[in-house]
Short mmCIF file of C-alpha atoms in Angstrom, two decimals:
data_model
loop_
_atom_site.label_atom_id
_atom_site.label_comp_id
_atom_site.label_asym_id
_atom_site.label_seq_id
_atom_site.Cartn_x
_atom_site.Cartn_y
_atom_site.Cartn_z
CA MET A 211 104.77 276.68 45.83
CA LEU A 212 108.33 277.66 46.86
CA TRP A 213 107.88 277.12 50.60
CA PRO A 214 106.87 273.40 50.33
CA LEU A 215 109.91 272.81 48.11
CA ILE A 216 112.18 274.51 50.67
CA LYS A 217 110.74 272.33 53.46
CA ILE A 218 111.37 269.18 51.46
CA VAL A 219 115.00 270.22 50.76
CA LEU A 220 115.57 271.03 54.44
CA PHE A 221 114.10 267.68 55.50
CA VAL A 222 116.37 265.78 53.11
CA ALA A 223 119.39 267.78 54.28
CA LEU A 224 118.64 267.07 57.95
CA VAL A 225 118.18 263.35 57.31
CA THR A 226 121.43 263.24 55.34
CA ALA A 227 123.33 265.13 58.05
CA ALA A 228 121.91 262.86 60.72
CA ALA A 229 122.99 259.79 58.75
CA PHE A 230 126.54 261.10 58.33
CA GLY A 231 126.61 262.00 62.00
CA VAL A 232 125.61 258.51 63.05
CA MET A 233 128.24 257.02 60.75
CA TRP A 234 130.91 259.32 62.19
CA VAL A 235 129.99 258.40 65.76
CA MET A 236 130.11 254.72 64.96
CA GLU A 237 133.60 255.13 63.51
CA GLN A 238 134.92 256.48 66.80
CA ASP A 239 136.37 253.54 68.69
CA GLY A 240 136.13 255.13 72.08
CA GLY A 241 132.90 256.90 71.50
CA LEU A 242 132.54 260.67 71.80
CA THR A 243 134.23 262.89 74.38
CA VAL A 244 132.95 266.37 75.12
CA ALA A 245 135.22 268.84 76.99
CA ILE A 246 133.46 271.56 78.98
CA GLY A 247 135.36 273.91 81.36
CA GLY A 248 138.45 271.77 81.41
CA ARG A 249 136.55 268.63 82.19
CA GLU A 250 135.94 265.80 79.74
CA TYR A 251 132.67 263.90 79.46
CA PRO A 252 132.93 260.60 77.56
CA PHE A 253 129.82 259.20 75.74
CA SER A 254 129.41 255.83 74.14
CA PRO A 255 127.91 255.63 70.63
CA VAL A 256 124.56 254.39 72.03
CA GLU A 257 124.37 257.30 74.44
CA VAL A 258 125.06 259.68 71.57
CA LEU A 259 122.19 258.23 69.54
CA VAL A 260 119.81 258.48 72.49
CA PHE A 261 120.85 262.08 73.00
CA VAL A 262 120.22 262.85 69.35
CA LEU A 263 116.73 261.32 69.51
CA ILE A 264 115.87 263.30 72.62
CA ALA A 265 117.12 266.41 70.93
CA LEU A 266 114.88 265.77 67.92
CA VAL A 267 111.79 265.31 70.13
CA VAL A 268 112.58 268.49 72.00
CA LEU A 269 113.08 270.27 68.69
CA ALA A 270 109.67 269.12 67.45
CA ILE A 271 108.01 270.36 70.63
CA LEU A 272 109.79 273.67 70.35
CA LEU A 273 108.63 274.02 66.75
CA LYS A 274 105.01 273.40 67.80
CA LEU A 275 105.33 275.98 70.55
CA ALA A 276 106.91 278.37 68.12
CA GLY A 277 103.98 277.87 65.73
CA PHE A 278 101.50 278.55 68.50
CA LEU A 279 103.42 281.67 69.58
CA VAL A 280 103.50 282.92 66.01
CA ALA A 281 99.73 282.35 65.71
CA LEU A 282 99.21 284.15 69.02
CA MET A 283 101.32 287.07 67.88
CA ARG A 284 99.31 287.26 64.64
CA PHE A 285 96.11 287.22 66.66
CA PHE A 286 97.27 290.19 68.73
CA ALA A 287 98.41 291.82 65.53
CA GLY A 288 94.84 291.63 64.16
CA ASP A 289 94.71 288.26 62.36
CA GLU A 290 91.65 286.74 64.11
CA THR A 291 91.77 283.41 62.24
CA ALA A 292 95.31 282.43 63.19
CA VAL A 293 94.43 280.97 66.61
CA SER A 294 91.00 279.72 65.50
CA ARG A 295 92.56 277.73 62.67
CA TYR A 296 94.95 276.15 65.11
CA PHE A 297 92.14 274.87 67.34
CA ASP A 298 89.74 274.17 64.47
CA ARG A 299 92.03 271.53 63.06
CA ASN A 300 91.70 269.47 66.22
CA ARG A 301 87.95 270.09 66.32
CA GLU A 302 87.60 268.99 62.70
CA ARG A 303 89.62 265.87 63.34
CA ARG A 304 87.37 264.89 66.25
CA GLY A 305 84.31 265.66 64.13
CA PHE A 306 85.42 263.33 61.33
CA ASN A 307 86.18 260.63 63.90
CA ALA A 308 82.63 260.98 65.27
CA LEU A 309 81.21 260.90 61.74
CA GLY A 310 83.12 257.72 60.93
CA GLU A 311 81.88 256.09 64.13
CA ALA A 312 78.29 257.09 63.28
CA MET A 313 78.63 255.48 59.85
CA MET A 314 79.95 252.26 61.37
CA LEU A 315 77.11 252.20 63.91
CA ASN A 316 74.59 252.76 61.12
CA ALA A 317 76.02 249.80 59.26
CA SER A 318 75.76 247.65 62.40
CA GLY A 319 72.14 248.68 63.02
CA ASP A 320 72.65 250.61 66.27
CA GLY A 321 70.49 253.60 65.45
CA LYS A 322 70.45 255.37 68.82
CA ALA A 323 74.22 255.31 69.28
CA ALA A 324 74.71 256.32 65.66
CA LEU A 325 72.33 259.26 66.07
CA ALA A 326 74.28 260.51 69.12
CA ARG A 327 77.61 260.32 67.30
CA ALA A 328 76.11 261.93 64.17
CA ARG A 329 74.83 264.86 66.22
CA SER A 330 78.27 265.22 67.81
CA ALA A 331 79.86 265.24 64.35
CA ASP A 332 77.36 267.85 63.20
CA LYS A 333 78.39 270.17 66.04
CA LYS A 334 82.09 269.78 65.36
CA LEU A 335 81.99 269.89 61.55
CA ALA A 336 80.78 272.60 59.22
CA ARG A 337 79.88 269.98 56.61
CA PRO A 338 76.07 269.62 56.60
CA GLU A 339 76.14 267.82 53.24
CA LEU A 340 77.81 264.94 55.10
CA THR A 341 76.33 265.05 58.58
CA ARG A 342 72.67 265.48 57.52
CA LEU A 343 72.64 262.25 55.56
CA VAL A 344 74.25 260.22 58.35
CA THR A 345 71.94 261.83 60.91
CA ALA A 346 68.86 261.05 58.82
CA GLN A 347 69.91 257.42 58.36
CA ALA A 348 70.61 257.06 62.08
CA ALA A 349 67.26 258.63 62.96
CA GLU A 350 65.45 256.16 60.70
CA LEU A 351 67.21 253.26 62.42
CA ALA A 352 66.34 254.69 65.82
CA GLY A 353 62.69 255.12 64.88
CA GLU A 354 62.87 258.91 64.93
CA ARG A 355 60.87 259.41 61.74
CA ALA A 356 60.21 263.12 62.33
CA VAL A 357 63.92 263.82 62.87
CA ALA A 358 64.82 261.95 59.69
CA GLU A 359 62.16 263.83 57.74
CA GLU A 360 63.51 267.20 58.92
CA GLU A 361 67.02 266.21 57.88
CA TYR A 362 65.84 265.11 54.44
CA LYS A 363 63.90 268.33 54.00
CA ALA A 364 67.00 270.32 54.96
CA MET A 365 68.91 268.52 52.21
CA LEU A 366 66.56 269.97 49.60
CA THR A 367 68.12 273.41 50.04
CA ASP A 368 71.54 272.21 48.88
CA PRO A 369 71.94 271.24 45.21
CA ARG A 370 74.55 268.68 46.21
CA THR A 371 72.14 266.79 48.48
CA ARG A 372 68.77 267.58 46.86
CA PHE A 373 68.44 264.22 45.11
CA VAL A 374 69.33 262.30 48.28
CA GLY A 375 66.78 264.32 50.23
CA ILE A 376 63.98 263.65 47.74
CA HIS A 377 64.91 259.98 47.57
CA GLY A 378 64.86 259.71 51.35
CA LEU A 379 61.45 261.37 51.61
CA MET A 380 60.15 259.06 48.89
CA ARG A 381 61.29 255.98 50.78
CA GLN A 382 59.62 257.27 53.93
CA ARG A 383 56.31 257.78 52.14
CA LEU A 384 56.54 254.30 50.64
CA ALA A 385 57.06 252.82 54.10
CA MET A 386 53.99 254.73 55.32
CA GLY A 387 51.87 253.54 52.38
CA GLU A 388 51.42 257.02 50.90
CA THR A 389 52.00 255.90 47.33
CA GLU A 390 50.55 258.99 45.64
CA THR A 391 52.97 261.28 47.47
CA ALA A 392 55.78 258.83 46.86
CA LEU A 393 55.01 258.90 43.13
CA LYS A 394 55.24 262.69 43.00
CA LEU A 395 58.55 262.59 44.85
CA ALA A 396 59.85 259.88 42.53
CA GLU A 397 58.97 262.02 39.51
CA LYS A 398 60.90 264.96 40.97
CA ALA A 399 63.87 262.73 41.69
CA PHE A 400 63.67 261.39 38.14
CA ALA A 401 63.95 264.94 36.82
CA LEU A 402 67.24 265.27 38.72
CA ARG A 403 68.71 261.82 37.94
CA PRO A 404 67.02 260.33 34.87
CA LYS A 405 69.49 257.42 34.70
CA HIS A 406 69.35 256.26 38.33
CA GLU A 407 68.62 252.52 38.04
CA ALA A 408 66.95 251.94 41.42
CA LEU A 409 64.84 255.08 41.09
CA LEU A 410 63.66 254.08 37.62
CA GLY A 411 62.51 250.72 38.95
CA THR A 412 60.65 252.31 41.86
CA LEU A 413 59.04 254.94 39.64
CA PHE A 414 57.87 252.29 37.15
CA THR A 415 56.34 250.21 39.93
CA LEU A 416 54.51 253.18 41.42
CA GLN A 417 53.16 254.23 38.04
CA THR A 418 51.85 250.77 37.18
CA GLU A 419 50.27 250.37 40.62
CA GLN A 420 48.33 253.61 40.10
CA ASP A 421 47.43 252.96 36.43
CA HIS A 422 49.63 255.76 35.10
CA TRP A 423 50.26 253.90 31.88
CA ARG A 424 51.58 256.79 29.79
CA GLY A 425 54.02 257.79 32.52
CA ALA A 426 55.11 254.17 32.87
CA ARG A 427 55.88 254.06 29.14
CA ARG A 428 58.09 257.14 29.49
CA THR A 429 59.88 255.53 32.41
CA LEU A 430 60.30 252.34 30.40
CA ALA A 431 61.90 254.33 27.59
CA ALA A 432 64.27 255.92 30.11
CA GLN A 433 65.21 252.45 31.42
CA VAL A 434 66.06 251.32 27.90
CA LYS A 435 68.05 254.48 27.25
CA ALA A 436 69.96 254.04 30.50
CA GLY A 437 70.77 250.43 29.57
CA THR A 438 69.16 248.99 32.71
CA LEU A 439 66.67 246.77 30.88
CA PRO A 440 67.18 244.19 28.10
CA ARG A 441 65.46 244.99 24.82
CA ASP A 442 63.26 241.88 24.80
CA VAL A 443 62.00 242.58 28.32
CA ALA A 444 61.35 246.19 27.37
CA ASN A 445 59.33 245.14 24.31
CA ARG A 446 57.22 242.79 26.40
CA ARG A 447 56.55 245.48 29.01
CA ASP A 448 55.77 248.02 26.33
CA ALA A 449 53.19 245.64 24.87
CA MET A 450 51.55 245.15 28.26
CA LEU A 451 51.51 248.89 28.96
CA ASN A 452 49.88 249.50 25.57
CA LEU A 453 47.34 246.81 26.34
CA ALA A 454 46.54 248.26 29.76
CA LEU A 455 46.13 251.73 28.24
CA ALA A 456 43.84 250.37 25.53
CA ARG A 457 41.72 248.33 27.96
CA THR A 458 41.14 251.43 30.07
CA ALA A 459 40.03 253.35 26.97
CA ILE A 460 37.78 250.49 25.78
CA ALA A 461 36.15 250.22 29.20
CA GLU A 462 35.24 253.91 28.86
CA GLU A 463 33.90 253.31 25.33
CA ASN A 464 36.74 255.41 23.96
CA TYR A 465 37.85 253.89 20.66
CA GLY A 466 40.05 256.78 19.59
CA GLU A 467 43.83 257.10 19.65
CA GLU A 468 44.27 255.31 22.97
CA ALA A 469 42.40 252.27 21.67
CA ASP A 470 45.00 251.98 18.90
CA ALA A 471 47.40 250.90 21.63
CA ALA A 472 45.66 247.51 21.57
CA LEU A 473 46.76 247.00 17.98
CA GLU A 474 50.34 247.89 18.94
CA ALA A 475 50.18 245.48 21.88
CA HIS A 476 49.05 242.67 19.58
CA ARG A 477 51.85 243.50 17.13
CA LEU A 478 54.49 243.36 19.88
CA SER A 479 53.05 240.24 21.53
CA PRO A 480 50.94 238.28 19.01
CA ASP A 481 50.60 235.26 21.34
CA HIS A 482 49.06 237.25 24.19
CA VAL A 483 45.38 236.40 24.60
CA ALA A 484 44.20 239.63 26.22
CA ALA A 485 45.99 241.76 23.62
CA SER A 486 44.35 239.79 20.81
CA VAL A 487 40.89 240.11 22.37
CA ALA A 488 41.31 243.86 22.87
CA ALA A 489 42.55 244.33 19.30
CA SER A 490 39.59 242.34 17.95
CA ARG A 491 37.17 244.56 19.88
CA VAL A 492 38.76 247.65 18.37
CA HIS A 493 38.45 246.21 14.85
CA LEU A 494 34.89 245.12 15.53
CA HIS A 495 33.90 248.57 16.78
CA ARG A 496 35.36 250.06 13.62
CA GLU A 497 33.22 247.67 11.58
CA SER A 498 36.08 245.44 10.44
CA PRO A 499 34.92 241.95 11.46
CA ARG A 500 37.34 240.24 9.07
CA ALA A 501 40.28 242.03 10.68
CA ALA A 502 38.96 241.02 14.11
CA GLN A 503 38.79 237.38 13.00
CA ARG A 504 42.32 237.49 11.57
CA VAL A 505 43.69 238.84 14.85
CA LEU A 506 42.01 236.12 16.91
CA LEU A 507 42.99 233.38 14.46
CA LYS A 508 46.65 234.46 14.56
CA THR A 509 46.75 234.18 18.34
CA TRP A 510 44.75 230.92 18.37
CA LYS A 511 47.44 229.30 16.21
CA LEU A 512 50.03 230.23 18.84
CA ASN A 513 48.02 229.93 22.03
CA PRO A 514 44.46 228.47 21.98
CA HIS A 515 42.37 229.92 24.78
CA PRO A 516 38.64 230.03 25.67
CA ASP A 517 38.70 233.86 25.76
CA LEU A 518 39.72 233.84 22.10
CA ALA A 519 36.81 231.57 21.25
CA ALA A 520 34.45 233.83 23.19
CA ALA A 521 35.71 236.88 21.30
CA TYR A 522 35.44 235.00 18.01
CA ALA A 523 31.82 234.15 18.81
CA ALA A 524 31.07 237.78 19.78
CA ILE A 525 31.82 238.87 16.21
CA GLU A 526 28.50 237.30 15.11
CA PRO A 527 26.45 237.04 18.30
CA GLU A 528 23.09 236.37 16.58
CA GLU A 529 24.17 233.53 14.29
CA SER A 530 22.70 230.04 14.56
CA ALA A 531 24.58 227.12 16.08
CA ALA A 532 25.13 225.59 12.62
CA ALA A 533 26.43 228.85 11.17
CA ARG A 534 28.73 229.33 14.13
CA ARG A 535 30.08 225.84 13.80
CA LYS A 536 30.93 226.51 10.16
CA ARG A 537 32.50 229.91 10.89
CA PHE A 538 34.74 228.37 13.56
CA GLU A 539 36.30 225.92 11.09
CA PRO A 540 39.45 228.07 10.54
CA LEU A 541 40.05 228.06 14.31
CA VAL A 542 39.57 224.31 14.51
CA LYS A 543 41.91 223.62 11.60
CA ALA A 544 44.59 225.98 12.96
CA ASN A 545 45.29 223.83 16.02
CA PRO A 546 43.23 220.61 15.79
CA ASP A 547 45.06 218.49 18.38
CA HIS A 548 45.02 221.02 21.20
CA PRO A 549 42.72 220.15 24.15
CA GLU A 550 41.12 223.58 23.90
CA THR A 551 40.20 222.90 20.27
CA LYS A 552 38.70 219.51 21.11
CA MET A 553 36.51 220.98 23.83
CA LEU A 554 35.53 223.87 21.57
CA VAL A 555 34.36 221.48 18.86
CA ALA A 556 32.48 219.40 21.42
CA GLU A 557 30.76 222.48 22.85
CA MET A 558 29.60 223.63 19.45
CA ALA A 559 28.35 220.14 18.64
CA VAL A 560 26.41 220.08 21.92
CA ALA A 561 24.94 223.47 21.06
CA GLU A 562 23.73 221.99 17.77
CA GLU A 563 22.49 218.89 19.66
CA ASP A 564 24.88 216.70 17.71
CA PHE A 565 25.94 214.66 20.73
CA PRO A 566 27.68 211.82 18.84
CA ALA A 567 29.88 214.41 17.11
CA ALA A 568 30.60 215.99 20.47
CA ARG A 569 31.70 212.61 21.87
CA ARG A 570 33.94 212.01 18.84
CA ALA A 571 35.50 215.47 19.28
CA MET A 572 36.27 214.78 22.95
CA GLY A 573 37.89 211.43 22.16
CA THR A 574 39.89 210.30 25.19
CA LEU A 575 40.44 213.82 26.53
CA ALA A 576 38.29 213.26 29.62
CA THR A 577 40.37 210.18 30.44
CA ASP A 578 43.84 211.38 29.47
CA GLN A 579 43.54 214.96 30.72
CA PRO A 580 40.54 215.09 33.06
CA THR A 581 39.60 218.62 34.06
CA THR A 582 36.41 220.08 35.48
CA ARG A 583 35.44 221.43 32.09
CA ALA A 584 36.15 218.23 30.16
CA LEU A 585 34.25 216.05 32.63
CA ALA A 586 31.31 218.45 32.71
CA LEU A 587 31.19 218.30 28.93
CA MET A 588 31.01 214.53 29.11
CA ALA A 589 28.15 214.85 31.58
CA ALA A 590 26.34 217.15 29.15
CA ILE A 591 26.94 214.71 26.28
CA GLU A 592 25.65 211.79 28.34
CA ARG A 593 22.58 213.77 29.32
CA GLY A 594 21.99 214.80 25.71
CA GLU A 595 22.17 211.19 24.56
CA GLY A 596 19.59 210.19 27.17
CA ALA A 597 21.89 208.41 29.61
CA GLU A 598 20.64 207.51 33.06
CA ASP A 599 20.98 210.07 35.86
CA ARG A 600 23.51 207.94 37.71
CA VAL A 601 25.83 208.10 34.69
CA VAL A 602 25.52 211.87 34.46
CA ARG A 603 26.05 212.22 38.20
CA ALA A 604 29.10 210.01 38.04
CA TRP A 605 30.69 212.39 35.55
CA LEU A 606 29.71 215.39 37.66
CA ALA A 607 31.05 213.75 40.81
CA ARG A 608 34.40 213.32 39.08
CA ALA A 609 34.24 216.93 37.88
CA LEU A 610 33.93 218.19 41.47
CA THR A 611 37.29 216.74 42.45
CA ALA A 612 39.09 217.00 39.10
CA PRO A 613 41.78 219.62 38.40
CA VAL A 614 40.27 222.89 37.28
CA GLY A 615 42.80 223.23 34.48
CA PRO A 616 44.62 226.38 33.43
CA GLN A 617 43.56 229.65 35.05
CA TRP A 618 44.72 233.26 35.20
CA VAL A 619 47.22 233.07 38.04
CA CYS A 620 49.72 235.58 39.38
CA THR A 621 53.09 233.86 39.19
CA ASN A 622 54.35 236.10 41.99
CA CYS A 623 51.79 235.47 44.75
CA ARG A 624 49.70 232.62 43.19
CA THR A 625 46.46 234.62 43.39
CA ILE A 626 43.75 233.44 40.97
CA HIS A 627 42.06 236.07 38.79
CA SER A 628 38.88 235.88 36.77
CA GLU A 629 40.58 237.58 33.82
CA TRP A 630 43.94 238.95 32.76
CA SER A 631 45.01 242.31 34.13
CA ALA A 632 48.27 244.23 33.91
CA VAL A 633 48.72 244.39 37.68
CA CYS A 634 47.93 241.72 40.25
CA SER A 635 45.12 242.81 42.56
CA ASN A 636 46.82 241.13 45.51
CA CYS A 637 50.54 241.93 45.30
CA ASP A 638 50.49 244.83 42.78
CA ALA A 639 53.13 243.11 40.64
CA PHE A 640 53.20 244.12 36.98
CA ASP A 641 52.81 241.57 34.16
CA THR A 642 52.79 238.49 36.38
CA ILE A 643 49.35 237.07 35.51
CA SER A 644 49.65 234.04 33.25
CA TRP A 645 47.37 231.27 32.01
CA ILE A 646 48.79 228.33 33.95
CA GLU A 647 47.56 225.29 35.81
CA LEU A 648 47.95 225.23 39.55
CA PRO A 649 48.76 222.00 41.39
CA GLN A 650 45.72 219.94 42.30
CA GLY A 651 44.25 221.11 45.58
CA ALA A 652 44.73 224.81 44.88
CA PRO A 653 41.56 226.94 45.09
CA ALA A 654 39.59 227.09 41.86
CA ARG A 655 38.62 230.23 40.03
CA ALA A 656 35.14 231.37 40.96
CA GLU A 657 34.16 232.12 37.39
CA SER A 658 35.75 228.99 35.95
CA ALA A 659 34.22 228.78 32.48
CA ALA A 660 34.64 225.13 33.05
CA MET A 661 31.32 223.51 32.67
CA LEU A 662 29.96 224.93 29.46
CA PRO A 663 31.66 227.78 27.64
CA VAL A 664 30.50 231.30 27.06
CA ILE A 665 30.54 230.91 23.30
CA THR A 666 27.37 228.84 22.96
CA GLY A 667 23.81 229.52 23.96
CA MET A 668 23.56 225.79 24.36
CA PHE A 669 20.46 224.51 26.00
CA GLY A 670 16.91 225.67 26.46
CA ARG A 671 15.71 226.34 29.97
CA ASP A 672 12.01 225.88 29.50
CA GLN A 673 11.74 222.39 31.04
CA GLU A 674 12.95 220.80 34.23
CA PRO A 675 14.36 217.24 34.37
CA GLU A 676 12.10 214.52 35.61
CA ALA A 677 12.84 213.36 39.12
CA ASP A 678 14.18 209.85 39.53
CA PRO A 679 12.45 208.27 42.55
CA GLU A 680 15.16 205.63 42.91
CA ALA A 681 18.06 208.08 42.66
CA GLU A 682 19.93 209.03 45.77
CA PRO A 683 19.08 212.48 47.08
CA ASP A 684 21.48 215.18 45.90
CA ASP A 685 22.78 217.21 48.82
CA THR A 686 24.19 219.88 46.52
CA PRO A 687 22.19 223.12 46.88
CA ALA A 688 20.48 224.25 43.69
CA PRO A 689 21.47 227.65 42.34
CA ASP A 690 18.99 230.49 42.62
CA GLU A 691 19.17 231.10 38.91
CA VAL A 692 20.82 229.61 35.85
CA VAL A 693 23.97 231.33 34.67
CA ASP A 694 23.59 232.78 31.19
CA PRO A 695 26.42 231.31 29.08
CA THR A 696 26.30 234.05 26.41
CA PRO A 697 29.36 236.26 25.86
CA ALA A 698 29.87 238.61 28.77
CA GLU A 699 31.90 241.75 29.29
CA PRO A 700 35.15 241.26 31.23
CA VAL A 701 34.84 241.73 34.96
CA GLU A 702 37.35 242.78 37.55
CA ALA A 703 39.29 240.02 39.28
CA PRO A 704 37.81 239.12 42.68
CA THR A 705 39.89 240.08 45.67
CA ALA A 706 39.40 236.63 47.16
CA PRO A 707 38.20 233.49 45.35
CA ARG A 708 35.04 231.84 46.58
CA GLU A 709 35.01 228.30 47.83
CA PRO A 710 35.63 226.13 44.77
CA LYS A 711 33.14 223.40 45.63
CA ALA A 712 30.19 225.79 45.84
CA ASP A 713 31.09 227.28 42.47
CA ILE A 714 31.42 223.93 40.81
CA ASP A 715 28.13 222.83 42.34
CA GLU A 716 26.35 225.82 40.82
CA ILE A 717 27.76 225.14 37.37
CA ALA A 718 27.13 221.40 37.74
CA HIS A 719 23.46 222.04 38.42
CA ASP A 720 23.40 224.40 35.47
CA VAL A 721 24.76 221.68 33.21
CA THR A 722 22.39 219.04 34.54
CA ASP A 723 19.30 221.23 34.40
CA THR A 724 19.95 222.71 30.97
CA ALA A 725 20.97 219.40 29.38
CA ALA A 726 17.93 217.63 30.81
CA GLY A 727 15.69 220.45 29.68
CA ARG A 728 17.04 220.24 26.13
CA THR A 729 16.58 216.43 26.07
CA ALA A 730 13.02 216.67 27.36
CA LYS A 731 12.23 219.35 24.83
CA LYS A 732 13.66 217.26 21.98
CA SER A 733 11.76 214.12 23.02
CA GLY A 734 8.55 216.11 23.34
#
């Protein structure tokens, strides 16, 4: 500590002396005269200043040489690091320059040049914690995946760079599509940095893509603890994770502790249709039909949906059409003006063959909000009331080109699904599937419950409609078999929707055939 203080004092003294010297020279009118051997040498003030500057430069050089000589003498005296330290300083300086250039080249996207400079820096510097990262990044830019992988693996041996190494290997595996390996690496990185925001997001995505619902819930809790996620968003995601966990358990006929997650999902998100349906199934399996009805009714008040009506019907699958119509009265009264309620009432009336009541329930819905389902219902009502075939076909013709209405659609990639799921089957996005209506012209859902709903076993199928000799031939191909409209178990979303027209044609024939069969049976 004393030597740096002495150097500072000497520097200040020299500067002060030089300043006084310059002032003294300037005060001499004739400049400075130096007498040597009886001869006088006059110097102007400017020449004196130049001489002083030259003397300072020479002094600095002499000091450097003196330092080198001292280091050399120490080397010969046995101090082997004296000379090496002298040269290492220059080597280190060139190494840091090369490292800085490599970083700039990485930022500019020149991977090959950056890799060359990074390797040069690695040779000159004894700082692998710095050079390995820059080398790995440069190798990735240059397409040298194996080199980058070796550098990342080497980082795992140093506690200072272990997290960066794992993170780099994880990103490589993600780019290669090896999501299982990437998930394991992300979990190891999470153990090292549990509050790393980007890592938490990646880990959550990987876990949801691979149906690791319990792990995703732990990651979600870590995101909340780290303050990277708003509380309302966290609650919504927690509800969807609970629902996904419960649906997996229910699909395996496991109604134990994991199935209770459906009840928690419904509590956190009472307006969510899939959560309500799953919770009702849990109550129903535990022989609590009233609790199942309360759950469905609560969600129907907030968000009427055909899946809720189907689940409500499944509570008493063997009841008659009249009994079902009476049991559905709480649902109808809860949201009477909603289009879904109007179509529900009309469908139950058709099932009971009360076609005038069905027409009254529909009101002007088919005119004000024409959808495939509403127009198909009108075709069924017309057929039930004995209308001519041309009238029924007119309604069906309109149904073929009408908007399908709301569907389960991924809001991220616009893929249509047959049912709700936690993760989109196309883009793997979590909690993006919503019940929305696509613009007209978008492909229709293959399983559109449009024509007649799953909640009613509406028409008999024991008679075929009489052929009308004057009617124009129908070019629409008849379906091989009639679709059973009784409640069905949820199915996985199709990877690609079928052509909408063919689907609508199948359902249209189903409506026409079953309605005509019921009318013929009634008249007989």
